[in-house]
Amino acid sequence: MKFFQHFKPIFISLSPNTEKDDIFLALKLIFKLKVWKRGEKIKEFEEEFRKYLGVKHVITFNSGRSAFLAILKSLGLKKGEEILLQAFTCNAAVNSIIWSGLKPVFVDIDETLNLNPKDLKRKITEQSRVVMIQHTFGHSAKLDEILKICKENNLVLIEDCAHSLGVTYKGKKIGTFGEGSFFSFGRDKIISSVYGGIAVTNNDVLAKKIEDFQEKIDFPSNFWIFQQLLHPVLTNYLIIPLYSFFELGRWVLLAFQKLKILSKAVHKKEKQGKKPSYIPKKIPNALAFLALYQFKKLNKFNTHRKEIARFYDKNLKDLRFVLPKKHPERTYMRYSILIENYDTDEILKQARKQKIFLDDGWRKTPIVPPDTDQGKMGYTFGTCPQAEKVAKSILNLPIHINISKKDAQRITKFIITK
Ligand SMILES: Cc1ncc(COP(=O)(O)O)c(C=O)c1O
């Protein structure tokens, strides 16, 4: 048993939040084709989410990027107007801006890996209309300063809460500060339905426009829904276990993705700034069911993340690595360390030999994943030096519900010996 424990593959992504009951639910839903698209779970999930955040309107979509696209399309902006957002972000956030005919303008990051208010001031132009903040990896952005800048410059604040469900700032829930905000329930987010997202606002006029947008779009195809329902089942019961045998799991995963049996988090088109056919779409009932089921575990998940974070804090504090500053009200979608003057590729390679898989794609380039065409995202190298530096030195550690103290021990032991 101890021998097996040592070689148990540890993953930062793939299907991090799924427990046995979530997998069982997905499996059960595979056989309930009749309720894949329409059903009562969509409204139920929206209502629970609305009550939790204490907001007036929530509108579900099949992803965070669909929700963001709907918000942008509903703001009445003109082609070419500018959206300020931080570098060290995901191409999914940038693409919604590009697909709306708007222009992303990148702002450098601060010591919390969030949008730097000082650089924000420098990047505002006559064309600036929206500031989007990210709350990176569950750490809130500097809201007081940013809200003040938005007010002084007549800019709309939108919150990207893809990483920060359950986070507060001075006691108030993240996602309730902006004119609008959105959350993601992607495969490796705070809670997960493999694909899923929600737009949030207290503004009745904006809500009506987002609802109109949502009404006009379709549900994704049955085949797409099937792919998402299969994801937790195949990753947990086939792919991850097969990683124990010469990384066989990797080849099986690649084969399933190639054969379109499983989806990818980001389509290869998106890395070139192009839109895949399944964006934007409504959330299907089956995925709303998975999201609602996970939503009920939110406190449990975030409490666990904090416990593992305390363990990492304690065990990594004597090292020469930089730990980004921490806000007491934060959660942890990832636990980040910055390893300067080291080749992080080499560290990932060494970790893989010990069956610790730490590559979550959040590294190397200001717009992730690293094989994203930075030019097509509108990013010019040199404009956000801190984001570029962080991307080169960051190493994210897993912290999700399937990481036990023993796993965390194995990870810290590996890091310490590097
Ligand atoms: C910061 C950030 N914003 C937005 C998104 C988009 O979310 P989704 O994958 O649900 O479209 C993601 C995840 O991909 C993200 O990491």
Short mmCIF file of C-alpha atoms in Angstrom, two decimals, residues 68-364:
data_model
loop_
_atom_site.label_atom_id
_atom_site.label_comp_id
_atom_site.label_asym_id
_atom_site.label_seq_id
_atom_site.Cartn_x
_atom_site.Cartn_y
_atom_site.Cartn_z
CA PHE A 68 -17.90 37.25 -20.72
CA LEU A 69 -18.76 37.49 -24.41
CA ALA A 70 -22.42 38.02 -23.50
CA ILE A 71 -21.50 40.80 -21.03
CA LEU A 72 -19.27 42.56 -23.57
CA LYS A 73 -21.91 42.33 -26.31
CA SER A 74 -24.45 43.82 -23.90
CA LEU A 75 -22.44 46.87 -22.85
CA GLY A 76 -23.16 48.80 -26.06
CA LEU A 77 -19.49 49.33 -26.90
CA LYS A 78 -18.21 50.44 -30.30
CA LYS A 79 -15.81 48.47 -32.46
CA GLY A 80 -12.16 49.06 -31.54
CA GLU A 81 -12.86 50.48 -28.07
CA GLU A 82 -10.42 49.36 -25.42
CA ILE A 83 -10.74 46.83 -22.62
CA LEU A 84 -7.93 47.02 -20.07
CA LEU A 85 -7.00 43.69 -18.53
CA GLN A 86 -3.98 42.21 -16.89
CA ALA A 87 -1.28 40.29 -18.67
CA PHE A 88 -0.64 36.85 -17.17
CA THR A 89 -4.11 35.79 -18.15
CA CYS A 90 -5.74 33.01 -20.12
CA ASN A 91 -6.39 33.30 -23.85
CA ALA A 92 -10.05 32.47 -23.07
CA ALA A 93 -10.42 35.87 -21.38
CA VAL A 94 -8.69 37.75 -24.20
CA ASN A 95 -10.57 36.01 -26.98
CA SER A 96 -14.00 37.16 -25.81
CA ILE A 97 -12.71 40.73 -26.24
CA ILE A 98 -11.36 40.02 -29.71
CA TRP A 99 -14.54 38.18 -30.79
CA SER A 100 -16.57 41.21 -29.70
CA GLY A 101 -14.59 43.45 -32.07
CA LEU A 102 -12.95 45.24 -29.12
CA LYS A 103 -9.30 45.82 -28.35
CA PRO A 104 -7.48 44.22 -25.42
CA VAL A 105 -4.93 46.50 -23.73
CA PHE A 106 -2.62 44.71 -21.34
CA VAL A 107 -1.73 46.05 -17.90
CA ASP A 108 1.20 44.73 -15.90
CA ILE A 109 0.77 42.80 -12.65
CA ASP A 110 1.63 43.50 -9.02
CA GLU A 111 3.12 41.35 -6.25
CA THR A 112 -0.19 39.45 -5.86
CA LEU A 113 -0.20 38.49 -9.59
CA ASN A 114 -3.14 40.84 -10.13
CA LEU A 115 -3.65 43.97 -12.22
CA ASN A 116 -1.28 46.71 -11.06
CA PRO A 117 -3.23 49.95 -10.41
CA LYS A 118 -0.18 52.12 -11.17
CA ASP A 119 0.29 50.58 -14.60
CA LEU A 120 -3.47 50.76 -15.17
CA LYS A 121 -3.32 54.55 -14.85
CA ARG A 122 -0.52 54.67 -17.41
CA LYS A 123 -2.41 52.54 -19.95
CA ILE A 124 -5.71 54.47 -19.96
CA THR A 125 -6.40 56.28 -23.26
CA GLU A 126 -9.29 58.16 -24.87
CA GLN A 127 -10.57 54.81 -26.20
CA SER A 128 -10.61 53.00 -22.84
CA ARG A 129 -14.07 51.85 -21.75
CA VAL A 130 -13.76 48.81 -19.48
CA VAL A 131 -11.33 47.58 -16.83
CA MET A 132 -11.43 43.85 -16.20
CA ILE A 133 -9.83 42.47 -13.06
CA GLN A 134 -8.96 38.82 -12.60
CA HIS A 135 -8.49 37.92 -8.89
CA THR A 136 -5.71 35.58 -9.97
CA PHE A 137 -5.71 32.10 -8.46
CA GLY A 138 -8.23 33.23 -5.81
CA HIS A 139 -6.47 36.38 -4.60
CA SER A 140 -8.54 39.54 -4.90
CA ALA A 141 -7.28 42.46 -6.95
CA LYS A 142 -6.68 45.84 -5.22
CA LEU A 143 -10.31 46.79 -5.41
CA ASP A 144 -10.32 50.10 -3.51
CA GLU A 145 -7.64 51.61 -5.73
CA ILE A 146 -9.03 50.16 -8.94
CA LEU A 147 -12.62 51.25 -8.22
CA LYS A 148 -11.34 54.79 -7.59
CA ILE A 149 -9.44 54.83 -10.89
CA CYS A 150 -12.53 53.55 -12.73
CA LYS A 151 -14.69 56.27 -11.20
CA GLU A 152 -12.20 59.05 -11.97
CA ASN A 153 -11.89 57.92 -15.59
CA ASN A 154 -15.48 56.92 -16.22
CA LEU A 155 -14.58 53.27 -16.87
CA VAL A 156 -16.82 50.25 -16.34
CA LEU A 157 -15.44 47.59 -13.99
CA ILE A 158 -15.94 43.93 -14.91
CA GLU A 159 -14.71 41.15 -12.65
CA ASP A 160 -13.28 37.93 -14.04
CA CYS A 161 -14.02 35.58 -11.14
CA ALA A 162 -12.98 32.41 -12.97
CA HIS A 163 -10.50 31.70 -10.13
CA SER A 164 -12.22 33.19 -7.15
CA LEU A 165 -15.55 31.67 -6.19
CA GLY A 166 -15.88 31.99 -2.41
CA VAL A 167 -13.44 34.89 -2.03
CA THR A 168 -14.31 38.08 -0.17
CA TYR A 169 -12.77 41.54 -0.07
CA LYS A 170 -13.33 43.41 3.19
CA GLY A 171 -16.16 40.99 3.90
CA LYS A 172 -17.98 41.53 0.58
CA LYS A 173 -18.14 38.71 -1.98
CA ILE A 174 -15.94 38.90 -5.04
CA GLY A 175 -18.13 39.20 -8.10
CA THR A 176 -20.34 41.87 -6.56
CA PHE A 177 -18.04 44.88 -7.05
CA GLY A 178 -18.19 45.30 -10.82
CA GLU A 179 -20.99 46.45 -13.10
CA GLY A 180 -20.91 42.84 -14.22
CA SER A 181 -18.83 39.78 -13.47
CA PHE A 182 -18.50 36.20 -14.55
CA PHE A 183 -17.47 32.86 -13.05
CA SER A 184 -16.19 29.72 -14.71
CA PHE A 185 -16.86 26.10 -13.82
CA GLY A 186 -14.19 24.77 -16.13
CA ARG A 187 -12.42 21.50 -15.36
CA ASP A 188 -9.79 22.90 -13.02
CA LYS A 189 -11.59 25.86 -11.47
CA ILE A 190 -12.87 26.26 -7.88
CA ILE A 191 -15.87 24.07 -8.65
CA SER A 192 -16.25 22.22 -11.89
CA SER A 193 -18.81 20.94 -14.35
CA VAL A 194 -16.04 20.41 -16.95
CA TYR A 195 -17.48 23.34 -18.94
CA GLY A 196 -19.76 26.01 -17.49
CA GLY A 197 -20.04 29.67 -16.64
CA ILE A 198 -22.30 32.35 -15.26
CA ALA A 199 -22.73 36.09 -15.76
CA VAL A 200 -23.69 38.22 -12.77
CA THR A 201 -25.02 41.77 -12.47
CA ASN A 202 -27.15 44.03 -10.31
CA ASN A 203 -27.91 46.27 -13.28
CA ASP A 204 -31.44 45.53 -14.61
CA VAL A 205 -30.79 46.99 -18.06
CA LEU A 206 -27.54 45.06 -18.52
CA ALA A 207 -29.18 41.87 -17.21
CA LYS A 208 -32.00 42.17 -19.75
CA LYS A 209 -29.50 42.47 -22.59
CA ILE A 210 -27.48 39.48 -21.35
CA GLU A 211 -30.69 37.45 -21.03
CA ASP A 212 -31.70 38.42 -24.59
CA PHE A 213 -28.28 37.35 -25.82
CA GLN A 214 -28.57 34.04 -23.97
CA GLU A 215 -32.08 33.40 -25.28
CA LYS A 216 -30.93 33.73 -28.88
CA ILE A 217 -28.10 31.20 -28.62
CA ASP A 218 -28.52 27.41 -28.69
CA PHE A 219 -27.66 24.60 -26.37
CA PRO A 220 -24.46 22.78 -27.33
CA SER A 221 -24.91 19.55 -29.31
CA ASN A 222 -25.70 16.25 -27.60
CA PHE A 223 -22.32 14.96 -28.66
CA TRP A 224 -20.57 17.91 -26.95
CA ILE A 225 -22.55 17.26 -23.76
CA PHE A 226 -21.61 13.59 -23.95
CA GLN A 227 -17.92 14.53 -24.19
CA GLN A 228 -18.15 16.60 -21.01
CA LEU A 229 -20.04 13.92 -19.07
CA LEU A 230 -17.43 11.35 -20.04
CA HIS A 231 -14.59 13.55 -18.86
CA PRO A 232 -14.68 12.90 -15.08
CA VAL A 233 -15.37 9.19 -15.64
CA LEU A 234 -12.55 8.50 -18.09
CA THR A 235 -9.95 10.77 -16.48
CA ASN A 236 -10.45 9.35 -12.98
CA TYR A 237 -11.03 5.69 -13.75
CA LEU A 238 -8.82 5.17 -16.77
CA ILE A 239 -6.43 7.96 -17.67
CA ILE A 240 -5.02 8.94 -14.26
CA PRO A 241 -4.49 5.32 -13.12
CA LEU A 242 -2.75 4.58 -16.45
CA TYR A 243 -0.21 7.32 -15.71
CA SER A 244 1.25 4.87 -13.18
CA PHE A 245 2.43 2.71 -16.07
CA PHE A 246 5.04 4.55 -18.13
CA GLU A 247 2.71 7.55 -18.54
CA LEU A 248 0.42 5.40 -20.65
CA GLY A 249 -2.41 7.65 -19.48
CA ARG A 250 -0.97 10.54 -21.47
CA TRP A 251 -1.19 8.61 -24.72
CA VAL A 252 -4.70 7.42 -23.94
CA LEU A 253 -5.75 11.01 -23.16
CA LEU A 254 -4.24 12.28 -26.40
CA ALA A 255 -5.93 9.48 -28.34
CA PHE A 256 -9.33 10.25 -26.78
CA GLN A 257 -8.91 13.94 -27.58
CA LYS A 258 -7.84 13.18 -31.13
CA LEU A 259 -10.83 10.89 -31.60
CA LYS A 260 -13.02 13.66 -30.09
CA ILE A 261 -14.20 11.36 -27.31
CA LEU A 262 -12.92 13.91 -24.81
CA SER A 263 -12.82 17.69 -25.19
CA LYS A 264 -9.92 20.01 -24.52
CA ALA A 265 -10.18 22.97 -22.12
CA VAL A 266 -9.06 25.27 -24.92
CA HIS A 267 -9.53 24.48 -28.61
CA LYS A 268 -6.43 24.83 -30.78
CA LYS A 269 -8.25 27.49 -32.84
CA GLU A 270 -8.51 29.67 -29.74
CA LYS A 271 -4.74 29.83 -29.45
CA GLN A 272 -4.89 31.69 -32.79
CA GLY A 273 -7.68 34.02 -31.66
CA LYS A 274 -10.42 32.08 -33.51
CA LYS A 275 -13.77 31.03 -32.07
CA PRO A 276 -14.79 27.36 -31.87
CA SER A 277 -18.36 26.45 -32.84
CA TYR A 278 -19.43 25.56 -29.27
CA ILE A 279 -18.90 29.12 -27.99
CA PRO A 280 -21.14 30.89 -27.01
CA LYS A 281 -23.83 28.42 -25.93
CA LYS A 282 -26.34 27.95 -23.12
CA ILE A 283 -25.43 25.69 -20.22
CA PRO A 284 -27.03 22.28 -20.73
CA ASN A 285 -29.13 20.91 -17.87
CA ALA A 286 -26.76 17.97 -17.29
CA LEU A 287 -23.79 20.27 -16.71
CA ALA A 288 -25.89 22.59 -14.52
CA PHE A 289 -26.64 19.48 -12.44
CA LEU A 290 -22.89 18.76 -12.03
CA ALA A 291 -22.18 22.41 -11.20
CA LEU A 292 -24.99 22.58 -8.64
CA TYR A 293 -23.76 19.38 -7.01
CA GLN A 294 -20.23 20.80 -6.76
CA PHE A 295 -21.54 24.20 -5.61
CA LYS A 296 -22.87 22.50 -2.48
CA LYS A 297 -19.30 21.44 -1.70
CA LEU A 298 -17.84 24.93 -2.10
CA ASN A 299 -17.08 25.48 1.59
CA LYS A 300 -15.60 22.03 1.99
CA PHE A 301 -13.35 22.57 -1.07
CA ASN A 302 -12.15 26.01 0.00
CA THR A 303 -11.55 24.94 3.61
CA HIS A 304 -9.44 22.05 2.33
CA ARG A 305 -7.48 24.40 0.05
CA LYS A 306 -6.70 26.66 3.01
CA GLU A 307 -5.48 23.70 5.08
CA ILE A 308 -3.13 22.52 2.35
CA ALA A 309 -1.97 26.12 1.83
CA ARG A 310 -1.05 26.32 5.52
CA PHE A 311 0.92 23.12 5.10
CA TYR A 312 2.82 24.52 2.10
CA ASP A 313 3.34 27.86 3.91
CA LYS A 314 4.91 26.07 6.84
CA ASN A 315 7.03 23.66 4.87
CA LEU A 316 8.27 25.99 2.16
CA LYS A 317 8.88 29.12 4.20
CA ASP A 318 12.62 28.62 4.66
CA LEU A 319 13.30 28.28 0.97
CA ARG A 320 14.69 31.04 -1.21
CA PHE A 321 11.66 30.95 -3.46
CA VAL A 322 9.33 33.90 -3.49
CA LEU A 323 5.80 33.24 -2.28
CA PRO A 324 3.43 35.89 -3.70
CA LYS A 325 1.82 38.05 -1.02
CA LYS A 326 -1.38 36.66 0.46
CA HIS A 327 -4.69 38.19 1.40
CA PRO A 328 -6.38 36.57 4.44
CA GLU A 329 -9.75 36.40 2.65
CA ARG A 330 -8.37 34.59 -0.36
CA THR A 331 -8.89 31.06 -1.63
CA TYR A 332 -6.43 29.02 -3.64
CA MET A 333 -7.18 27.79 -7.10
CA ARG A 334 -3.42 27.18 -7.17
CA TYR A 335 -0.59 27.65 -4.69
CA SER A 336 2.09 29.60 -6.56
CA ILE A 337 5.78 29.86 -5.94
CA LEU A 338 8.21 31.91 -7.98
CA ILE A 339 11.51 30.23 -8.71
CA GLU A 340 13.89 32.74 -10.21
CA ASN A 341 17.14 31.67 -11.87
CA TYR A 342 15.93 28.10 -12.35
CA ASP A 343 14.75 26.33 -15.43
CA THR A 344 11.14 25.52 -14.55
CA ASP A 345 10.93 23.13 -17.55
CA GLU A 346 13.64 21.06 -15.89
CA ILE A 347 11.79 21.11 -12.55
CA LEU A 348 8.59 19.90 -14.22
CA LYS A 349 10.55 17.15 -15.94
CA GLN A 350 12.10 16.01 -12.67
CA ALA A 351 8.70 16.11 -10.95
CA ARG A 352 7.18 13.97 -13.70
CA LYS A 353 9.75 11.26 -12.95
CA GLN A 354 8.26 11.13 -9.46
CA LYS A 355 4.73 10.99 -10.90
CA ILE A 356 4.00 14.57 -9.84
CA PHE A 357 2.40 16.40 -12.77
CA LEU A 358 2.63 20.14 -12.16
CA ASP A 359 2.16 21.63 -15.61
CA ASP A 360 -1.15 23.51 -15.57
CA GLY A 361 -0.34 25.69 -18.58
CA TRP A 362 -0.08 28.86 -16.45
CA ARG A 363 3.53 29.57 -17.29
CA LYS A 364 6.12 30.85 -19.74
#
